[in-house]
Coordinates of C-alpha atoms (C1' of nucleotides) in Angstrom, one line a residue:
Chain Y
X227 CA 114.5 97.5 105.8
X228 CA 115.8 98.3 108.9
X229 CA 118.7 95.8 108.6
X230 CA 120.1 96.9 112.3
X231 CA 123.6 94.8 112.9
X232 CA 123.6 93.1 116.3
X233 CA 125.9 91.2 117.8
X234 CA 127.4 90.4 121.1
X235 CA 131.0 91.7 119.9
X236 CA 130.0 94.6 118.8
X237 CA 128.0 95.9 121.8
X238 CA 130.1 97.1 124.5
X239 CA 128.0 99.3 125.7
X240 CA 126.8 99.8 129.4
X241 CA 123.1 100.3 128.4
X242 CA 123.0 97.0 126.9
X243 CA 123.3 95.8 130.7
X244 CA 119.8 96.1 131.2
X245 CA 118.7 94.3 128.4
X246 CA 121.1 92.0 125.6
X247 CA 119.7 92.2 122.2
X248 CA 117.2 95.2 122.7
X249 CA 116.9 96.4 119.6
X250 CA 115.9 99.8 120.5
X251 CA 119.5 100.7 122.5
X252 CA 120.5 99.6 119.2
X253 CA 118.1 102.1 116.8
X254 CA 119.9 104.7 119.4
X255 CA 123.7 103.4 118.9
X256 CA 122.7 103.6 114.9
X257 CA 121.4 107.3 115.7
X258 CA 124.8 108.4 117.0
X259 CA 123.5 110.1 119.8
X260 CA 125.8 111.6 122.4
X261 CA 126.3 109.9 125.3
X262 CA 123.5 112.2 127.5
X263 CA 121.5 112.4 124.7
X264 CA 121.9 108.1 124.4
X265 CA 120.6 107.9 128.5
X266 CA 117.5 110.0 127.9
X267 CA 116.4 107.5 125.0
X268 CA 117.1 104.4 127.4
X269 CA 115.6 105.7 130.7
X270 CA 113.0 105.7 128.6
X271 CA 112.3 101.8 127.1
X272 CA 110.2 99.9 128.0
X273 CA 111.9 96.3 128.2
X274 CA 111.2 93.0 127.6
X275 CA 107.2 92.9 126.9
X276 CA 107.0 89.0 126.0
X277 CA 103.8 88.3 123.3
X278 CA 102.3 84.9 123.0
X279 CA 102.1 82.9 119.7
X280 CA 99.4 84.3 117.1
X281 CA 99.2 87.4 119.8
X282 CA 98.3 90.8 118.6
X283 CA 100.8 93.3 119.3
X284 CA 98.7 96.1 118.3
X285 CA 95.1 96.0 116.1
X286 CA 94.4 98.3 112.8
X287 CA 92.7 101.5 113.7
X288 CA 93.6 101.3 116.9
X289 CA 95.1 103.9 118.4
X290 CA 99.3 104.2 118.5
X291 CA 100.2 104.4 122.1
X292 CA 103.7 102.6 121.8
X293 CA 106.9 102.1 118.8
X294 CA 108.0 98.4 119.5
X295 CA 111.3 96.5 118.2
X296 CA 111.3 92.8 118.8
X297 CA 113.7 91.7 120.9
X298 CA 113.2 88.4 119.9
X299 CA 110.7 86.2 118.0
X300 CA 109.3 86.6 114.6
X301 CA 105.8 88.8 113.6
X302 CA 103.7 90.1 110.1
X303 CA 102.0 92.7 109.8
X304 CA 98.5 92.9 107.5
X305 CA 96.4 95.8 106.1
X306 CA 92.7 95.4 106.1
X307 CA 91.0 95.0 102.9
X308 CA 87.6 95.3 104.6
X309 CA 85.5 92.6 102.6
X310 CA 87.2 89.6 104.6
X311 CA 90.7 90.2 102.1
X312 CA 93.6 91.1 103.7
X313 CA 97.2 91.7 102.7
X314 CA 100.4 91.4 104.7
X315 CA 102.6 94.3 104.3
X316 CA 105.5 92.4 106.0
X317 CA 107.3 90.2 108.4
X318 CA 109.0 91.4 111.0
X319 CA 112.0 90.3 113.3
X320 CA 114.2 91.6 115.4
X321 CA 115.4 95.2 114.9
X322 CA 112.6 95.7 112.8
X323 CA 110.8 99.1 114.5
X324 CA 107.1 98.7 114.7
X325 CA 104.4 101.4 114.2
X326 CA 105.1 103.1 111.4
X327 CA 102.4 102.8 109.6
X328 CA 100.6 105.1 112.1
X329 CA 102.6 107.8 111.8
X330 CA 100.5 109.5 109.8
X331 CA 96.5 109.0 111.0
X332 CA 97.9 108.0 115.3
X333 CA 95.7 105.2 114.5
X334 CA 97.3 101.9 112.8
X335 CA 96.4 101.2 109.7
X336 CA 97.9 97.5 109.9
X337 CA 97.7 94.6 112.9
X338 CA 100.4 93.8 113.9
X339 CA 100.3 89.5 115.0
X340 CA 103.3 87.3 117.0
X341 CA 104.5 84.1 114.6
X342 CA 105.6 82.8 117.1
X343 CA 106.0 83.1 121.2
X344 CA 108.3 86.8 120.9
X345 CA 109.3 89.6 122.8
X346 CA 109.5 93.3 122.3
X347 CA 110.7 96.4 123.8
X348 CA 109.0 99.3 123.1
X349 CA 108.6 103.6 123.8
X350 CA 105.7 105.5 124.5
X351 CA 105.3 107.4 121.3
X352 CA 104.3 110.6 123.1
X353 CA 108.4 110.0 124.8
X354 CA 109.2 109.2 121.3
X355 CA 108.0 112.1 119.8
X356 CA 109.4 114.1 122.5
X357 CA 112.6 113.0 122.2
X358 CA 113.1 113.4 118.3
X359 CA 112.1 117.1 119.0
X360 CA 114.8 117.0 122.0
X361 CA 117.4 115.6 120.1
X362 CA 118.8 116.2 116.3
X363 CA 120.8 113.1 115.6
X364 CA 117.1 110.6 116.9
X365 CA 114.8 112.9 114.4
X366 CA 117.0 112.5 111.2
X367 CA 117.3 108.7 112.1
X368 CA 113.5 108.7 112.9
X369 CA 112.9 109.9 109.7
X370 CA 116.3 107.2 108.1
X371 CA 114.0 104.9 109.3
X372 CA 111.1 106.1 107.7
X373 CA 112.5 106.3 103.8
X374 CA 114.0 102.8 104.2
X375 CA 110.1 102.1 104.7
X376 CA 108.7 103.6 101.9
X377 CA 112.1 102.4 99.8
X378 CA 111.4 98.8 100.9
X379 CA 107.4 98.9 100.3
X380 CA 108.4 100.5 96.7
X381 CA 110.4 97.2 96.4
X382 CA 107.6 95.5 97.5
X383 CA 105.4 97.2 94.5
X384 CA 108.3 95.9 91.7
X385 CA 107.8 92.4 92.8
X386 CA 104.2 92.3 92.8
X387 CA 103.6 94.2 89.9
X388 CA 106.5 92.5 87.7
X389 CA 107.3 89.6 88.7
X390 CA 106.4 86.0 88.3
X391 CA 105.5 83.5 90.5
X392 CA 108.7 81.5 91.0
X393 CA 110.8 85.1 90.5
X394 CA 108.7 85.9 93.7
X395 CA 109.5 82.9 96.0
X396 CA 113.7 83.4 94.9
X397 CA 113.0 86.8 96.0
X398 CA 111.6 86.8 99.0
X399 CA 113.9 83.5 100.2
X400 CA 116.7 85.8 99.1
X401 CA 114.9 88.8 101.4
X402 CA 115.4 86.8 103.9
X403 CA 118.4 85.8 103.7
X404 CA 119.6 88.8 103.9
X405 CA 118.0 90.2 107.1
X406 CA 119.0 87.2 108.7
X407 CA 122.9 87.7 107.5
X408 CA 122.7 91.6 108.6
X409 CA 121.2 90.1 112.2
X410 CA 124.9 88.1 112.5
X411 CA 122.6 84.7 111.8
X412 CA 122.7 81.8 109.8
X413 CA 121.9 83.1 106.2
X414 CA 122.0 80.2 104.0
X415 CA 119.9 77.3 106.3
X416 CA 117.4 79.2 108.4
X417 CA 113.1 78.6 109.4
X418 CA 110.5 79.5 108.0
X419 CA 108.7 80.9 111.2
X420 CA 105.4 81.6 108.6
X421 CA 102.9 78.8 107.0
X422 CA 102.5 78.5 102.9
X423 CA 99.2 80.2 103.2
X424 CA 100.9 83.2 104.9
X425 CA 103.9 83.8 102.4
X426 CA 101.0 82.9 99.5
X427 CA 99.4 85.9 100.9
X428 CA 102.6 88.5 101.4
X429 CA 103.7 87.4 97.1
X430 CA 100.1 87.6 96.3
X431 CA 99.8 83.7 95.6
X432 CA 98.0 81.0 96.9
X433 CA 99.7 78.7 98.8
X434 CA 99.8 75.7 96.4
X435 CA 101.5 78.4 93.7
X436 CA 104.2 78.7 96.6
X437 CA 104.4 75.1 97.5
X438 CA 105.1 73.7 93.9
X439 CA 107.8 76.7 93.1
X440 CA 109.7 75.4 96.3
X441 CA 108.9 72.5 95.1
X442 CA 110.3 73.4 91.4
X443 CA 113.6 75.3 93.2
X444 CA 114.4 72.6 95.0
X445 CA 114.3 69.8 91.5
X446 CA 117.0 72.5 90.1
X447 CA 119.1 72.2 93.4
X448 CA 118.8 75.6 94.0
X449 CA 117.5 75.4 98.1
X450 CA 116.4 72.0 99.7
X451 CA 112.7 72.9 101.6
X452 CA 112.0 69.9 103.9
X453 CA 108.5 71.9 105.9
X454 CA 109.7 75.0 106.9
X455 CA 113.7 74.1 107.2
X456 CA 114.9 76.4 104.0
X457 CA 118.8 75.5 102.9
X458 CA 119.9 78.0 99.7
X459 CA 122.3 75.8 98.1
X460 CA 122.8 78.2 95.7
X461 CA 122.3 82.2 96.0
X462 CA 123.9 82.8 92.6
X463 CA 120.9 80.6 90.9
X464 CA 118.4 81.6 92.9
X465 CA 119.6 85.7 91.9
X466 CA 119.1 84.8 88.5
X467 CA 115.5 83.2 88.9
X468 CA 114.7 86.9 90.3
X469 CA 116.1 88.9 87.5
X470 CA 115.5 87.4 84.3
X471 CA 112.3 87.2 82.3
X472 CA 110.5 84.4 82.7
Chain M
X1242 CA 98.8 110.6 99.5
X1243 CA 99.2 113.8 100.0
X1244 CA 95.9 115.3 99.9
X1245 CA 96.8 119.3 100.7
X1246 CA 93.6 121.0 99.8
X1247 CA 93.9 124.3 97.5
X1248 CA 91.7 126.5 96.7
X1249 CA 91.8 130.2 95.8
X1250 CA 89.2 131.2 98.6
X1251 CA 91.5 129.5 100.9
X1252 CA 94.6 131.5 100.3
X1253 CA 94.2 134.8 102.5
X1254 CA 98.2 134.8 103.2
X1255 CA 100.3 137.1 100.8
X1256 CA 103.1 134.6 100.7
X1257 CA 100.7 133.0 97.9
X1258 CA 101.8 136.6 96.2
X1259 CA 105.3 135.3 95.3
X1260 CA 103.5 131.6 93.4
X1261 CA 99.8 131.6 93.7
X1262 CA 98.9 127.6 93.7
X1263 CA 102.1 127.0 95.2
X1264 CA 102.3 123.7 97.0
X1265 CA 105.0 124.2 99.3
X1266 CA 103.9 127.1 100.8
X1267 CA 101.0 125.0 101.0
X1268 CA 102.0 122.4 102.9
X1269 CA 104.3 124.6 105.1
X1270 CA 100.8 125.9 106.2
X1271 CA 100.2 122.8 107.2
X1272 CA 102.8 122.9 109.5
X1273 CA 100.9 125.1 111.6
X1274 CA 104.7 127.6 111.9
X1275 CA 104.2 131.0 113.2
X1276 CA 104.4 133.8 111.1
X1277 CA 108.6 134.4 111.7
X1278 CA 109.3 130.3 110.7
X1279 CA 106.3 130.7 108.0
X1280 CA 108.8 133.2 106.4
X1281 CA 112.1 131.2 106.7
X1282 CA 110.5 128.7 105.4
X1283 CA 108.8 130.6 102.0
X1284 CA 112.5 132.3 101.7
X1285 CA 114.1 129.1 100.7
X1286 CA 112.1 127.8 98.3
X1287 CA 112.7 127.7 94.6
X1288 CA 108.9 128.6 92.2
X1289 CA 108.2 127.4 89.0
X1290 CA 110.3 125.2 88.0
X1291 CA 108.9 124.3 84.2
X1292 CA 109.8 120.8 83.2
X1293 CA 108.7 119.6 79.6
X1294 CA 106.4 116.6 79.0
X1295 CA 109.1 113.7 79.2
X1296 CA 111.8 115.8 81.1
X1297 CA 113.3 113.7 84.0
X1298 CA 113.1 115.6 87.1
X1299 CA 115.1 113.2 88.5
X1300 CA 116.6 109.8 87.5
X1301 CA 117.2 106.7 89.9
X1302 CA 120.4 106.3 91.4
X1303 CA 120.3 110.4 91.4
X1304 CA 121.6 111.8 94.5
X1305 CA 119.1 113.5 96.4
X1306 CA 119.9 117.3 95.7
X1307 CA 116.1 118.8 96.1
X1308 CA 112.4 117.8 97.1
X1309 CA 109.9 119.0 94.7
X1310 CA 106.4 119.8 95.1
X1311 CA 104.4 119.9 92.0
X1312 CA 102.7 123.1 91.8
X1313 CA 101.3 122.4 88.1
X1314 CA 100.5 119.0 85.6
X1315 CA 101.2 115.6 86.4
X1316 CA 104.1 113.3 86.3
X1317 CA 104.9 109.6 87.3
X1318 CA 107.7 107.0 89.2
X1319 CA 109.0 104.4 88.9
X1320 CA 111.4 102.3 90.3
X1321 CA 113.9 100.1 87.9
X1322 CA 114.4 96.4 88.5
X1323 CA 117.2 96.0 86.5
X1324 CA 116.4 93.8 84.2
X1325 CA 114.6 96.3 82.1
X1326 CA 111.4 96.0 83.5
X1327 CA 110.2 99.1 86.1
X1328 CA 107.2 99.8 88.1
X1329 CA 105.5 103.1 88.3
X1330 CA 104.7 103.9 92.1
X1331 CA 102.7 106.7 91.6
X1332 CA 101.2 108.8 89.8
X1333 CA 101.8 112.7 91.0
X1334 CA 99.3 115.3 91.2
X1335 CA 99.5 119.4 92.1
X1336 CA 100.8 119.4 96.2
X1337 CA 102.2 116.3 96.3
X1338 CA 105.4 115.9 97.5
X1339 CA 108.0 114.3 95.8
X1340 CA 112.0 112.6 96.7
X1341 CA 110.9 110.9 99.4
X1342 CA 112.3 107.8 98.1
X1343 CA 115.8 109.1 99.1
X1344 CA 115.3 110.2 102.1
X1345 CA 116.7 106.8 103.2
X1346 CA 120.2 106.7 101.0
X1347 CA 120.7 110.0 99.9
X1348 CA 119.9 108.5 96.3
X1349 CA 116.5 108.5 94.5
X1350 CA 115.0 105.1 94.7
X1351 CA 112.5 105.9 91.7
X1352 CA 112.2 108.1 88.4
X1353 CA 110.2 110.7 87.9
X1354 CA 109.1 111.7 84.5
X1355 CA 106.4 115.2 83.2
X1356 CA 103.6 112.9 81.8
X1357 CA 102.5 117.0 80.5
X1358 CA 104.5 119.7 80.9
X1359 CA 104.3 120.5 84.0
X1360 CA 106.1 123.0 86.4
X1361 CA 107.4 122.5 89.7
X1362 CA 108.5 124.2 93.1
X1363 CA 111.8 123.1 94.6
X1364 CA 113.9 123.1 97.9
X1365 CA 117.7 122.3 98.5
X1366 CA 117.3 119.0 100.6
X1367 CA 120.5 121.1 102.7
X1368 CA 118.1 123.6 103.1
X1369 CA 115.0 121.5 104.2
X1370 CA 116.6 119.3 106.3
X1371 CA 118.0 122.4 108.2
X1372 CA 115.0 124.1 109.1
X1373 CA 113.4 120.9 109.5
X1374 CA 116.0 120.3 112.7
X1375 CA 115.1 124.6 113.9
X1376 CA 111.4 123.7 113.2
X1377 CA 109.8 121.3 115.1
X1378 CA 106.0 122.3 113.8
X1379 CA 107.8 121.4 110.6
X1380 CA 109.5 118.3 111.2
X1381 CA 106.6 116.4 112.7
X1382 CA 104.4 117.2 109.8
X1383 CA 107.5 116.3 107.5
X1384 CA 107.2 113.3 109.7
X1385 CA 103.5 112.5 108.8
X1386 CA 104.2 113.4 105.0
X1387 CA 106.3 110.2 104.9
X1388 CA 103.8 108.3 107.2
X1389 CA 101.3 109.1 104.6
X1390 CA 103.4 107.9 101.8
X1391 CA 104.2 104.2 103.7
X1392 CA 100.4 103.9 104.0
X1393 CA 99.6 104.9 100.5
X1394 CA 102.4 101.9 99.6
X1395 CA 100.5 99.9 102.2
X1396 CA 96.5 100.3 100.3
X1397 CA 98.6 99.2 96.5
X1398 CA 100.7 96.5 97.9
X1399 CA 96.7 95.1 99.1
X1400 CA 95.5 96.1 95.5
X1401 CA 98.4 94.6 94.0
X1402 CA 98.6 91.8 96.1
X1403 CA 94.5 90.5 96.5
X1404 CA 92.4 92.6 93.9
X1405 CA 91.0 91.3 90.5
X1406 CA 92.1 93.3 87.1
X1407 CA 88.4 95.6 87.4
X1408 CA 88.9 95.7 91.0
X1409 CA 92.2 97.4 90.6
X1410 CA 91.0 99.4 87.7
X1411 CA 87.7 100.7 89.8
X1412 CA 90.3 101.0 92.9
X1413 CA 92.8 103.4 90.6
X1414 CA 89.7 105.2 89.1
X1415 CA 88.1 105.7 92.7
X1416 CA 91.5 106.8 94.1
X1417 CA 91.9 110.0 91.3
X1418 CA 88.6 111.1 91.9
X1419 CA 89.3 111.6 95.3
X1420 CA 92.4 113.9 94.7
X1421 CA 91.0 115.8 92.2
X1422 CA 88.5 116.1 94.8
X1423 CA 90.6 116.9 97.7
X1424 CA 92.4 120.1 95.2
X1425 CA 88.8 121.2 94.8
X1426 CA 88.8 120.1 91.1
X1427 CA 86.3 118.2 89.2
X1428 CA 85.8 114.5 90.5
X1429 CA 83.0 112.9 88.4
X1430 CA 84.8 114.3 85.2
X1431 CA 88.3 114.6 84.3
X1432 CA 91.5 113.6 82.0
X1433 CA 93.7 111.2 82.1
X1434 CA 97.3 112.4 82.0
X1435 CA 99.0 108.8 81.3
X1436 CA 98.8 106.3 78.9
X1437 CA 97.2 102.6 79.8
X1438 CA 100.2 101.0 79.3
X1439 CA 101.4 103.5 82.0
X1440 CA 98.2 102.5 84.5
X1441 CA 98.8 98.4 83.5
X1442 CA 102.2 99.1 85.1
X1443 CA 100.7 100.6 87.4
X1444 CA 98.2 98.5 88.3
X1445 CA 100.6 94.8 87.5
X1446 CA 98.0 94.7 84.7
X1447 CA 99.2 94.6 81.1
X1448 CA 97.6 97.9 78.9
X1449 CA 94.9 94.7 77.0
X1450 CA 93.4 94.3 80.4
X1451 CA 93.0 97.6 81.6
X1452 CA 91.5 99.1 78.5
X1453 CA 89.1 95.8 78.5
X1454 CA 87.7 97.0 82.1
X1455 CA 87.7 100.7 81.1
X1456 CA 85.7 99.0 78.6
X1457 CA 83.7 96.5 80.7
X1458 CA 82.7 99.0 83.4
X1459 CA 81.6 101.7 80.7
X1460 CA 78.9 98.9 79.4
X1461 CA 77.7 98.5 82.7
X1462 CA 76.7 102.2 82.9
X1463 CA 79.6 102.5 86.2
X1464 CA 81.7 105.3 83.6
X1465 CA 81.8 106.4 80.6
X1466 CA 85.4 106.8 79.2
X1467 CA 86.6 108.3 75.7
X1468 CA 90.2 107.5 74.7
X1469 CA 91.7 109.5 78.5
X1470 CA 88.8 111.7 79.1
X1471 CA 86.6 110.2 82.0
X1472 CA 83.6 110.6 83.3
X1473 CA 82.3 108.7 86.9
X1474 CA 78.3 108.3 86.6
X1475 CA 78.3 105.9 89.4
X1476 CA 80.7 106.0 91.5
X1477 CA 78.4 103.5 94.5
X1478 CA 78.9 101.3 92.0
X1479 CA 82.6 101.2 91.7
X1480 CA 83.2 101.4 95.0
X1481 CA 81.0 97.9 95.1
X1482 CA 83.7 96.9 92.4
X1483 CA 86.5 97.2 94.7
X1484 CA 85.1 95.9 97.6
X1485 CA 83.2 92.4 96.7
X1486 CA 85.0 89.5 96.1
X1487 CA 85.1 88.5 91.8
Chain F
dC184 C1' 96.3 116.2 56.2
dG185 C1' 99.2 112.3 57.4
dA186 C1' 102.0 109.6 59.7
dG187 C1' 103.4 107.3 64.2
dA188 C1' 102.1 106.7 68.6
dG189 C1' 98.1 105.3 71.2
dA190 C1' 93.8 102.3 72.3
dT191 C1' 90.5 98.8 71.3
dT192 C1' 88.6 94.4 71.0
dG193 C1' 89.2 89.4 69.0
dA194 C1' 91.3 84.9 69.5
dC195 C1' 94.5 81.8 71.6
dC196 C1' 97.4 80.0 75.5
dC197 C1' 99.7 79.7 79.6
dT198 C1' 100.5 81.1 84.2
dC199 C1' 98.7 80.7 88.6
dT200 C1' 94.1 79.7 90.5
dT201 C1' 90.7 76.5 92.2
dC202 C1' 89.0 72.4 94.1
dA203 C1' 90.4 67.8 95.6
dA204 C1' 93.0 63.9 97.5
dT205 C1' 96.5 62.6 99.9
dT206 C1' 101.1 62.8 103.2
dT207 C1' 103.8 64.9 107.0
dT208 C1' 103.7 67.9 111.2
dT209 C1' 102.2 69.8 115.0
dG210 C1' 100.0 70.6 119.1
dT211 C1' 97.2 68.2 122.9
dG212 C1' 95.4 64.6 126.5
dG213 C1' 95.4 61.0 128.2
Chain H
dC1230 C1' 105.6 58.7 125.3
dC1231 C1' 102.3 57.1 121.8
dA1232 C1' 97.9 57.6 119.7
dC1233 C1' 95.0 60.6 118.3
dA1234 C1' 93.0 64.7 115.8
dA1235 C1' 94.0 69.1 113.6
dA1236 C1' 96.7 72.3 111.2
dA1237 C1' 100.1 72.2 107.1
dA1238 C1' 102.1 71.0 103.1
dT1239 C1' 102.2 68.4 98.7
dT1240 C1' 100.9 66.9 94.9
dG1241 C1' 97.4 66.1 90.9
dA1242 C1' 93.9 67.5 87.6
dA1243 C1' 90.8 70.9 85.5
dG1244 C1' 89.7 76.0 84.5
dA1245 C1' 89.7 80.6 84.3
dG1246 C1' 91.2 84.9 84.2
dG1247 C1' 94.5 87.9 82.1
dG1248 C1' 98.8 87.8 79.1
dT1249 C1' 100.5 87.5 74.4
dC1250 C1' 100.0 88.1 69.5
dA1251 C1' 98.0 90.7 65.9
dA1252 C1' 95.1 92.9 63.2
dT1253 C1' 92.0 97.8 63.2
dC1254 C1' 90.6 102.1 64.8
dT1255 C1' 91.2 106.6 66.5
dC1256 C1' 93.8 109.9 68.4
dT1257 C1' 97.3 113.7 68.4
dC1258 C1' 100.6 116.6 66.8
dG1259 C1' 103.9 118.1 62.8

DNA sequence: CGAGAGATTGACCCTCTTCAATTTTTGTGG
DNA sequence: CCACAAAAATTGAAGAGGGTCAATCTCTCG
């Protein structure tokens, strides 16, 4: 789930002078590097690569050249079901590491696309690999990040395999909310950066079903929605929707 | 997908004298270790731990103590949806690494249960971690294995999110077939070690739907099924079922 | 050989999809 | 800044895919 807390207060590190809110530096800090290691790591980061809305960060099948962490913005990753069918595998927000789908083969399994104008920081994968070999703490943190992705995917399999439409939508909103909270952003009132179509694709539903689920949750006063603005009015009730069968 | 080819011919390594078909040794060989490293790795393996049918290898929530690789038998891993609902996240066969769900937190997210009498080889996670720090090739191979799991999970999300019942069942059979083939086992005629209920849970379907899908695929002569014996009569046709929408 | 779990098949029903019409929002150029 | 077109979202009605319930059959395995 790659939840990395980035708050302005908790960032006395001079490394951030270069690029405030840099997710890569924050990620490195999580790895508990020494000052020396941290400097070595920081040197290799390529900061502030901007991406326009709808621009590809990478395409499925492409060789893995760099790992990225979103600095600002929002993206989606999708696998291609080689018959026009595709499946969004995740929505990515600031602090999330991008590129783990390519570790297995060296080629990306997913395409990753910006859902609005965004910026990312990156590191050449060759550099990254060398650093993980040289710095055990970094290696361990990277393995942990991969492990988090595996755990997240298993949760997603539970959602897709065992939940009803409204439960999926409620779980989706709560998940977004928690991730916003972990970044110090408002957790009860936020803007959905993706279309209903995207949400539906991600949750294994049609866009109409997503829309109806939103409307129904709003009828029950659990949320309020106006277009892409969401307010979570009763998180506990949403939790109940997720947990109680039918 | 952890496909590790283990054939009797391709195993001149004296390491195997101790435990023929040991998946851990095979996994270590894939990592391209030096003779010295390989010996160090081999020393830490705990061979041939038997598991009775339905016995837990580990339970969700338990602390990660060892990683395991199935030597012989078949298992299933399942996450618990804390309201009686659960979701099988994978079926595991000889050569598959078990325990990656716990890398993130140090505690297992899944329970893993033997589907028939099985045996596994294991390694204490503390030993394993130390070895990955000392042996870069092992570290890289482990990261690759984690990456494979992520790629597999994304494929599963595509299946659960975008495929119809019969497509899922066809994809399931083809996947099993390929994995058997990768192990040098018959790929067109094998036995399903799990119940229809398990298959349905894994694929996000009911057991009745799985049964009907099998019957329908058999009607079309794509497969033959008698209970748990499956014969794949026309793999190409099955592929078409998976790929062509509806 | 018998009991109980597992599998198959049928009938009905419900959730979600599909199709369609309308409204709202977004984005672009005059 | 407004106007217009295009995209996105909402809502309704009808239909289908798959779930649910139930009866029967078939395998294990003790």
